[in-house]
Structures are given as structure tokens and as C-alpha cells.
Amino acid sequence: NAGVTQTPKFRVLKTGQSMTLLCAQDMNHEYMYWYRQDPGMGLRLIHYSVGEGTTAKGEVPDGYNVSRLKKQNFLLGLESAAPSQTSVYFCASSYHLTGSDQPQHFGDGTRLSIL
Amino acid sequence: AQKVTQAQTEISVVEKEDVTLDCVYETRDTTYYLFWYKQPPSGELVFLIRRNSVDEQNEISGRYSWNFQKSTSSFNFTITASQVVDSAVYFCALKKVDSGYSTLTFGKGTMLLVSP
């Protein structure tokens, strides 16, 4: 039961470097999400996707790009990393049933440090 | 705009004490959903419960219980006879359903420390 898998689990970058975080889910979920978690801030939504080929901005999208080329994968990119992007990043996925309250299932997180 | 407030930043109790974690939310939607997640020291987020805005019936699951009061926009979480393994950060979240799309708004979390 893999569920939601995030790669990598840890990464250290220098300011200005780029990288991509990978999220993969094996539950055939339509929706996928990227959050960041900072101390005292809870989780904040960066981007989300309601299906293959679609993406939308969340609460804090600046400095990030995403792609959903395959239903099971949701990529989060940092084109030019900044120290303010040091955070723990969580991916989540959920079913889509109109009017329903399907919970989001989370990955284990990626701890990213920008020096 | 939606907002979730968890006023308690940190709570410390001794094992076997009962503890209640508060959650107050703001929304203009008539239909919405509320969730509680647990984040243990290992870091993963564990889904605990969901509640829709229509059903105000309280729920009990073992030592956990939830009190949803729409009149006060609160969805509080009580742990009875707390245990050390309950030590974690607990997040309350509100789910907006807009045109079939749904996004979660999280509170800032309450860290619960249960000492032996």
C-alpha cells in the first residue's frame, strides 16, 4: 500500500538552483495538491490539480510551477530557489465526488533547505 | 474568505488527563466540510475525522470525540485519558467546495505534549 509517495525526502539547495519535487499516487485519485508547512503557519496550499493536464494556483503559488502530465504524478518545480522557500513540502491526493467530503491523503513530506 | 483558528498553540498534560483542542472556523459557504489531522513527531499527516456542515451529530471513536457546533462555528476535539502516544501536532481544516473543486484551509495547529 504505497499511497502517496514523495521524492526526495530531503534536499539541500543553493540559492538560485532549480529542482523538481515528485509526487506519485497509486490510488487513482483525480485531485492532487502541493502544500508547504512552515513553523507556526500550518499548511498552506501552493498549487493543486483537479485532473490530468490541469493545474490551479493555491494560496502561496509565487516562485513555484507545477505540472500534471499523468494522472498519478504531480510535479512541483522551483526554477530559482530562494531561502524563503526553505520548508517542508507535502503532497496530497483525493477522490473527486461532487458534494462529497473525501479526505486528502498525504505523503510523508520533503524537507527542503535553501542556503 | 475562509479561516480556521486554533487558538491553542501548545498544550501540556499528564498522561490520563482529558484534553480538548479547540477549532473555530469562518466561512460564507452553506455547505462545507471539517477535518482533523494528526502529525506525530515522525512528520506524516494522519487523517482522523471528517464532518459535513449538515450533520451536527457528535462522534466518538475510542478515546477520541468531536463536538461540532454550527451555531458557534466550532469543531472541537477531545482526547479522553490521554496517552504519551497522543503527543503530536493536531490540525483542524476546513474544506470549501466550489464548482466541484475543493481545497483545504488549515489552522496553524496545536501541539499536544503528553508526559508520563
Coordinates of C-alpha atoms in Angstrom, one line a residue:
Chain A
N1 CA 0.0 0.0 0.0
A2 CA 2.2 2.8 -1.3
G3 CA -0.5 5.5 -1.2
V4 CA 1.2 8.9 -1.8
T5 CA 5.0 8.8 -2.4
Q6 CA 7.2 11.9 -2.4
T7 CA 10.7 12.0 -3.8
P8 CA 13.2 13.1 -2.5
K9 CA 12.7 13.1 1.3
F10 CA 15.4 15.6 2.0
R11 CA 17.3 18.1 -0.2
V12 CA 19.7 21.0 0.3
L13 CA 19.9 23.6 -2.5
K14 CA 21.9 26.7 -3.0
T15 CA 20.1 30.0 -3.8
G16 CA 19.3 30.2 -7.4
Q17 CA 19.4 26.4 -8.1
S18 CA 16.4 24.7 -9.6
M19 CA 14.8 21.4 -8.7
T20 CA 11.7 19.4 -9.1
L21 CA 9.8 17.5 -6.4
L22 CA 7.9 14.4 -7.5
C23 CA 4.7 13.2 -6.1
A24 CA 3.2 9.9 -7.1
Q25 CA -0.1 8.3 -6.0
D26 CA -1.4 4.8 -6.8
M27 CA -5.0 5.3 -5.7
N28 CA -6.3 6.6 -9.0
H29 CA -7.2 9.9 -7.3
E30 CA -8.4 12.8 -9.5
Y31 CA -7.2 15.6 -7.3
M32 CA -3.6 16.3 -6.2
Y33 CA -2.2 19.1 -4.1
W34 CA 1.1 20.6 -3.0
Y35 CA 1.4 22.3 0.4
R36 CA 4.2 23.9 2.3
Q37 CA 4.5 23.7 6.1
D38 CA 6.3 26.4 8.0
P39 CA 6.7 26.7 11.8
G40 CA 3.7 28.4 13.3
M41 CA 1.9 28.7 9.9
G42 CA 0.2 25.4 9.5
L43 CA -0.1 24.0 5.9
R44 CA -0.6 26.4 3.1
L45 CA -1.7 25.3 -0.4
I46 CA 0.7 26.1 -3.2
H47 CA -0.9 24.6 -6.3
Y48 CA -3.4 21.9 -7.0
S49 CA -4.8 19.9 -9.9
V50 CA -8.2 18.6 -10.5
G51 CA -7.2 16.2 -13.2
E52 CA -4.5 15.2 -15.8
G53 CA -3.4 18.3 -17.7
T54 CA -4.9 20.8 -15.3
T55 CA -3.4 22.9 -12.6
A56 CA -4.5 25.8 -10.5
K57 CA -3.0 28.3 -8.0
G58 CA -3.5 28.0 -4.3
E59 CA -2.7 30.4 -1.5
V60 CA 1.0 30.8 -2.0
P61 CA 1.9 30.0 -5.6
D62 CA 4.7 32.5 -6.3
G63 CA 8.0 31.0 -7.1
Y64 CA 6.6 27.6 -7.9
N65 CA 5.4 25.8 -11.0
V66 CA 3.6 22.5 -11.3
S67 CA 2.7 20.0 -14.0
R68 CA 0.3 17.1 -14.1
L69 CA 1.2 15.2 -17.3
K70 CA 0.0 11.9 -15.9
K71 CA -2.9 11.3 -13.5
Q72 CA -0.7 9.6 -11.0
N73 CA 2.1 12.2 -10.9
F74 CA 2.1 15.8 -9.7
L75 CA 5.4 17.7 -10.1
L76 CA 6.4 20.8 -8.1
G77 CA 9.2 22.9 -9.6
L78 CA 11.4 25.6 -8.1
E79 CA 13.0 27.5 -11.0
S80 CA 15.3 29.7 -8.9
A81 CA 15.3 28.6 -5.3
A82 CA 15.3 31.3 -2.6
P83 CA 15.9 30.9 1.2
S84 CA 12.3 31.8 1.8
Q85 CA 11.4 28.5 0.2
T86 CA 13.0 26.5 2.9
S87 CA 10.1 24.5 4.2
V88 CA 8.6 21.0 4.5
Y89 CA 6.6 20.2 1.4
F90 CA 3.6 17.9 1.5
C91 CA 1.8 16.4 -1.5
A92 CA -1.7 15.1 -1.1
S93 CA -4.4 13.4 -3.2
S94 CA -8.1 12.8 -3.0
Y95 CA -11.0 11.4 -4.9
H96 CA -13.4 13.8 -6.6
L97 CA -17.1 13.2 -5.8
T98 CA -19.3 16.3 -6.3
G99 CA -20.8 17.3 -2.9
S100 CA -18.8 14.7 -1.1
D101 CA -16.2 15.1 1.6
Q102 CA -13.4 12.9 0.5
P103 CA -10.3 13.3 2.8
Q104 CA -6.9 14.1 1.4
H105 CA -4.2 11.5 1.8
F106 CA -0.8 12.9 2.4
G107 CA 2.7 11.8 1.6
D108 CA 5.5 11.8 4.2
G109 CA 6.8 15.2 3.2
T110 CA 10.0 16.6 1.6
R111 CA 12.3 18.6 3.8
L112 CA 13.9 21.3 1.6
S113 CA 16.6 23.7 2.8
I114 CA 17.8 26.6 0.6
L115 CA 21.2 28.0 1.6
Chain B
A1 CA -12.6 34.1 2.7
Q2 CA -12.2 31.0 4.8
K3 CA -10.3 30.9 8.0
V4 CA -9.5 28.3 10.6
T5 CA -8.3 29.4 14.1
Q6 CA -6.7 27.1 16.6
A7 CA -6.0 29.5 19.4
Q8 CA -4.1 27.0 21.5
T9 CA -0.5 26.9 20.2
E10 CA 0.7 24.3 22.7
I11 CA -1.0 22.2 25.4
S12 CA 0.8 20.1 28.0
V13 CA -1.0 17.4 30.0
V14 CA 0.0 14.5 32.1
E15 CA -1.0 11.0 31.0
K16 CA -4.6 10.0 31.7
E17 CA -5.8 13.6 31.7
D18 CA -8.6 14.6 29.3
V19 CA -7.8 17.3 26.9
T20 CA -9.8 19.4 24.4
L21 CA -8.4 21.0 21.3
D22 CA -10.3 24.0 20.1
C23 CA -11.1 24.8 16.5
V24 CA -13.1 27.8 15.3
Y25 CA -13.8 28.4 11.6
E26 CA -15.1 31.1 9.4
T27 CA -16.8 30.6 6.1
R28 CA -19.6 32.1 4.0
D29 CA -20.4 28.7 2.4
T30 CA -23.6 26.9 3.4
T31 CA -22.0 23.6 2.6
Y32 CA -18.6 22.7 3.8
Y33 CA -16.6 20.0 5.5
L34 CA -14.3 20.0 8.5
F35 CA -11.4 17.7 9.2
W36 CA -8.9 16.9 11.9
Y37 CA -5.4 15.6 11.1
K38 CA -2.7 14.4 13.4
Q39 CA 1.0 15.0 12.8
P40 CA 3.2 12.9 15.1
P41 CA 6.9 13.6 15.6
S42 CA 7.7 11.4 12.7
G43 CA 6.2 14.1 10.4
E44 CA 3.5 12.4 8.4
L45 CA -0.1 13.7 8.4
V46 CA -2.7 11.2 9.5
F47 CA -6.4 11.8 8.8
L48 CA -8.6 11.4 11.9
I49 CA -12.1 12.5 11.1
R50 CA -14.3 14.5 8.6
R51 CA -17.6 16.1 9.3
N52 CA -20.1 17.8 6.9
S53 CA -21.9 21.0 7.8
V54 CA -25.3 19.4 7.6
D55 CA -24.7 16.7 10.2
E56 CA -24.2 18.1 13.7
Q57 CA -24.2 14.8 15.4
N58 CA -21.2 14.4 17.7
E59 CA -18.9 11.5 17.0
I60 CA -16.9 9.2 19.3
S61 CA -14.1 6.9 18.2
G62 CA -12.5 5.1 21.1
R63 CA -10.8 7.8 23.3
Y64 CA -11.4 10.5 20.6
S65 CA -14.6 12.5 20.4
W66 CA -15.6 15.5 18.3
N67 CA -18.1 18.2 19.1
F68 CA -19.4 20.1 16.1
Q69 CA -21.5 23.2 16.9
K70 CA -22.6 25.2 13.9
S71 CA -24.1 28.0 16.0
T72 CA -20.6 28.8 17.3
S73 CA -18.6 27.7 14.2
S74 CA -16.6 25.3 16.3
F75 CA -15.4 21.8 15.8
N76 CA -13.6 20.8 19.0
F77 CA -11.6 17.6 19.5
T78 CA -11.4 15.8 22.9
I79 CA -9.0 13.1 23.8
T80 CA -10.1 11.1 26.9
A81 CA -7.4 9.6 29.2
S82 CA -4.6 10.9 27.1
Q83 CA -1.5 8.8 26.4
V84 CA 2.1 9.6 25.6
V85 CA 1.5 8.3 22.0
D86 CA -1.1 11.1 21.6
S87 CA 1.8 13.7 21.6
A88 CA 1.6 15.3 18.2
V89 CA 0.5 18.4 16.4
Y90 CA -3.2 18.4 15.6
F91 CA -4.6 20.4 12.7
C92 CA -8.1 21.4 12.1
A93 CA -9.1 22.0 8.4
L94 CA -12.0 23.5 6.5
K95 CA -12.9 22.3 3.0
K96 CA -14.6 24.6 0.6
V97 CA -16.5 23.0 -2.2
D98 CA -16.6 25.4 -5.1
S99 CA -17.9 24.4 -8.6
G100 CA -16.9 20.8 -7.9
Y101 CA -13.3 21.8 -6.9
S102 CA -12.3 21.5 -3.2
T103 CA -9.4 23.0 -1.3
L104 CA -8.4 22.7 2.3
T105 CA -7.7 25.6 4.6
F106 CA -5.7 24.5 7.6
G107 CA -5.4 26.1 11.1
K108 CA -1.9 26.7 12.4
G109 CA -2.1 23.6 14.6
T110 CA -2.0 22.8 18.3
M111 CA 1.0 20.9 19.7
L112 CA -0.1 18.4 22.3
L113 CA 2.5 17.2 24.7
V114 CA 1.5 14.3 27.0
S115 CA 4.0 13.4 29.7
P116 CA 4.1 10.2 31.6

